XYZ file of C-alpha atoms in Angstrom:
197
model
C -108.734 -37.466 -159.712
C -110.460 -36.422 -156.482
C -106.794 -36.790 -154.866
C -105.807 -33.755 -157.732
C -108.421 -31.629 -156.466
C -106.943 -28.853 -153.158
C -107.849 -29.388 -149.987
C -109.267 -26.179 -148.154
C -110.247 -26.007 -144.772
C -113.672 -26.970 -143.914
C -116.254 -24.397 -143.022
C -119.839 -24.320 -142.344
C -120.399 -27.551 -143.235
C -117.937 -29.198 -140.834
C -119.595 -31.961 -138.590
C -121.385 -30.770 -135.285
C -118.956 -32.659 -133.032
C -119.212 -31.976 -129.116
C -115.126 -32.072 -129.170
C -112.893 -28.894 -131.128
C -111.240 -29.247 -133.879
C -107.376 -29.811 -133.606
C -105.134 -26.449 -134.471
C -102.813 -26.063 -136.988
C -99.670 -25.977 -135.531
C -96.026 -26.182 -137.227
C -95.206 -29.033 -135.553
C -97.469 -31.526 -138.127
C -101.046 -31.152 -136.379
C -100.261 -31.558 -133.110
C -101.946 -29.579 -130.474
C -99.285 -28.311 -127.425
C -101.749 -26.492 -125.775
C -98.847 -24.629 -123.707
C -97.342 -27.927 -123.118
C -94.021 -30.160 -124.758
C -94.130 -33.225 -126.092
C -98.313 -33.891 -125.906
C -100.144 -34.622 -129.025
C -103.514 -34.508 -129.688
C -104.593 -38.322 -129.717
C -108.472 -38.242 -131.590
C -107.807 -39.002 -135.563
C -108.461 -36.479 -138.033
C -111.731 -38.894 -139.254
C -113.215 -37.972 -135.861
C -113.171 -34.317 -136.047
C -114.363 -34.251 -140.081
C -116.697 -35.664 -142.308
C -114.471 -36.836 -144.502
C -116.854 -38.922 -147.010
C -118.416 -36.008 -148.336
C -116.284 -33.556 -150.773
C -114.671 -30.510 -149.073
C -116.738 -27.399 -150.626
C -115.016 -25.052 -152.567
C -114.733 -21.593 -151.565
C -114.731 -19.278 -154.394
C -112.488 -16.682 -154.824
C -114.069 -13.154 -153.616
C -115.284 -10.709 -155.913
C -113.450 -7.305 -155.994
C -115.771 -5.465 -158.071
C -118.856 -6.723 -156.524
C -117.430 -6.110 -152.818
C -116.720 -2.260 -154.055
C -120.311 -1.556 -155.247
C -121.599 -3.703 -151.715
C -119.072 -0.681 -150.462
C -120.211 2.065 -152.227
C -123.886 1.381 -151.826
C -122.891 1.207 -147.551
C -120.981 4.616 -148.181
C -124.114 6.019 -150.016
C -126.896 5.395 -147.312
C -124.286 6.685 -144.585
C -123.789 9.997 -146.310
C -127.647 9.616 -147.177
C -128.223 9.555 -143.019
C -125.578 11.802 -142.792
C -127.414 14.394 -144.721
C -130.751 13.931 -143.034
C -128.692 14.634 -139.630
C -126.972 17.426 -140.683
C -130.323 18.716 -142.088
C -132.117 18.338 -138.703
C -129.926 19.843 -136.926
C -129.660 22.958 -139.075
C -133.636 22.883 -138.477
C -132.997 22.985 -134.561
C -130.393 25.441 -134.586
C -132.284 27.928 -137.225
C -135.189 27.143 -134.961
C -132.822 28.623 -131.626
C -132.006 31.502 -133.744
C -135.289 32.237 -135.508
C -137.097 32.936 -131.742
C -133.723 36.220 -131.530
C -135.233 38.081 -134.306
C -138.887 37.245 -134.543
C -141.783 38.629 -132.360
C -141.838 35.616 -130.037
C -137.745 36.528 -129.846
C -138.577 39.947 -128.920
C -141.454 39.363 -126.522
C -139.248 36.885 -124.755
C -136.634 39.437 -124.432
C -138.885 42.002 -123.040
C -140.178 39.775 -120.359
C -136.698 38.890 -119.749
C -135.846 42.794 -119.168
C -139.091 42.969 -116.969
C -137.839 40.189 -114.837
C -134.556 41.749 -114.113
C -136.148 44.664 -113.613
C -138.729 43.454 -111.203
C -136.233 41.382 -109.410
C -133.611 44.661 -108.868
C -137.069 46.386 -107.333
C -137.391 42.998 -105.043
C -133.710 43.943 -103.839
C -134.320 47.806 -103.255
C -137.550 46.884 -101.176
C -135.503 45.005 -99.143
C -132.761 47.433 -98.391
C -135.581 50.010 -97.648
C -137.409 47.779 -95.685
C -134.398 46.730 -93.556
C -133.162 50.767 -93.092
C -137.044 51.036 -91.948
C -136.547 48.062 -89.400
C -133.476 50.134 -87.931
C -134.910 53.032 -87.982
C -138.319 51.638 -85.872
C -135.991 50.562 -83.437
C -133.871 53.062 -83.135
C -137.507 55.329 -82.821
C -138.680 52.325 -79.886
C -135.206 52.844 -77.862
C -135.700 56.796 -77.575
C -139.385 56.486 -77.290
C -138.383 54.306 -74.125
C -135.623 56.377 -72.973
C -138.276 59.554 -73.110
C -140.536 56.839 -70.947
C -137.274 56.258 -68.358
C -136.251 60.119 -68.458
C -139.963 61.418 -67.475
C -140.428 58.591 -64.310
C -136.867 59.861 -63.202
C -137.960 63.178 -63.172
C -140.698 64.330 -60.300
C -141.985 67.252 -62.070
C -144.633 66.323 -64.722
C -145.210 69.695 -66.454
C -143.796 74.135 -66.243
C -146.549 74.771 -63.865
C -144.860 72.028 -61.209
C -141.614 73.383 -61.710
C -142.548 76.920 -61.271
C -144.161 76.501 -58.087
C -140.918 74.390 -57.055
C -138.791 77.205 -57.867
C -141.082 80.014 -56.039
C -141.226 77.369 -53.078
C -137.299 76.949 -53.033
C -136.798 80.754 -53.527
C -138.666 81.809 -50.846
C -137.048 79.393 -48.209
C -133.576 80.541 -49.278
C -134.787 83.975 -48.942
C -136.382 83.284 -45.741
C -133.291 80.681 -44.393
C -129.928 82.368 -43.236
C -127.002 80.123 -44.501
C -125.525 80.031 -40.556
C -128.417 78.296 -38.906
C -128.926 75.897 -42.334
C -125.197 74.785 -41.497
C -125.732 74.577 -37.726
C -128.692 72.249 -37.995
C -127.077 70.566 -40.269
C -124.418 69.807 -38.126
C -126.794 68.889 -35.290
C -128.154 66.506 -37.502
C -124.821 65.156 -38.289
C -124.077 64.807 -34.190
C -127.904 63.689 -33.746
C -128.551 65.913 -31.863
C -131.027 68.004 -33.353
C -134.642 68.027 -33.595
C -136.691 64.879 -34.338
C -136.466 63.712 -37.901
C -140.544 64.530 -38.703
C -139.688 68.693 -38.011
C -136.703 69.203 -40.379
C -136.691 72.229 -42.480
């Protein structure tokens, strides 16, 4: 009567064997393992116990897999919820800092730092127009500096008595002999250079 009984494939219980055991090929339990015409030469008694029954394997349970299912389904949506819920905690914490008076002191600081930082940018510009402007104020103050060395006269009293010096030796000078020892000069002939006009 044990010959009546089907044969299932082993499982769990199968011996601990160092070797494989053989695949189930079409070709009547031979192994090719990519090759023709080898066979796998160990006996079947090798790779299973084969004196102590074959267990049976019962037929799963449909009913008892669904509720497994549904109780699987019910702790995801459970976790699901719990996420969903602490998420609509951080965002309604984002949003609750907009209208509250943290929200609106954080604005106004905001406003002050654009502010403040659109002052930093003006203070610059000024600052930079003042750098031209200081040199600019340096280059004429040196070119007064440069003009007044040039000149020989220092103040109007200098140049008056200049002019009332110059005015009285044109008066005094007749054009003819200014040109005639001027041309002695020219010919070197005139008087020694220490007694010119």
């Amino acid at each position: 009567m044990a010959s009546e009984e089907p044969k299932t494939a082993p499982t769990e219980e199968a011996p601990a064997s160092d070797s494989k055991p053989a695949e189930n090929t079409d070709n009547g339990g031979k192994k090719n393992n990519g090759k023709k015409g080898q066979r796998d030469e160990r006996p079947i008694e090798e790779l299973y116990d084969l004196s102590k029954p074959i267990p049976r394997v019962d037929r799963p349970d449909k009913s008892k897999f669904d509720k497994e299912l549904a109780e699987i389904d019910a702790k995801f949506e459970q976790k699901r919820n719990e996420k969903r819920k602490v998420q609509q905690k951080i965002d309604s914490s984002r949003n609750n800092g907009k209208g509250s008076e943290i929200g609106k002191q954080r604005e106004a600081l905001k406003t002050l730092r654009n502010k403040k930082q659109k002052l930093i940018n003006e203070k610059k510009v000024i600052r930079s127009q003042l750098d031209s402007l200081k040199a600019a104020g340096d280059k004429l103050s040196q070119e007064r500096k440069d003009t007044r060395s040039a000149v020989k006269f220092g103040s109007v009293e200098e140049i008056d008595k200049e002019i009332k010096k110059l005015s009285r030796r044109q008066e005094t000078t007749s054009i003819m002999s200014w040109f005639e020892r001027r041309k002695e000069v020219d010919q070197g002939i005139g008087c020694p250079q220490g007694q010119q006009g």
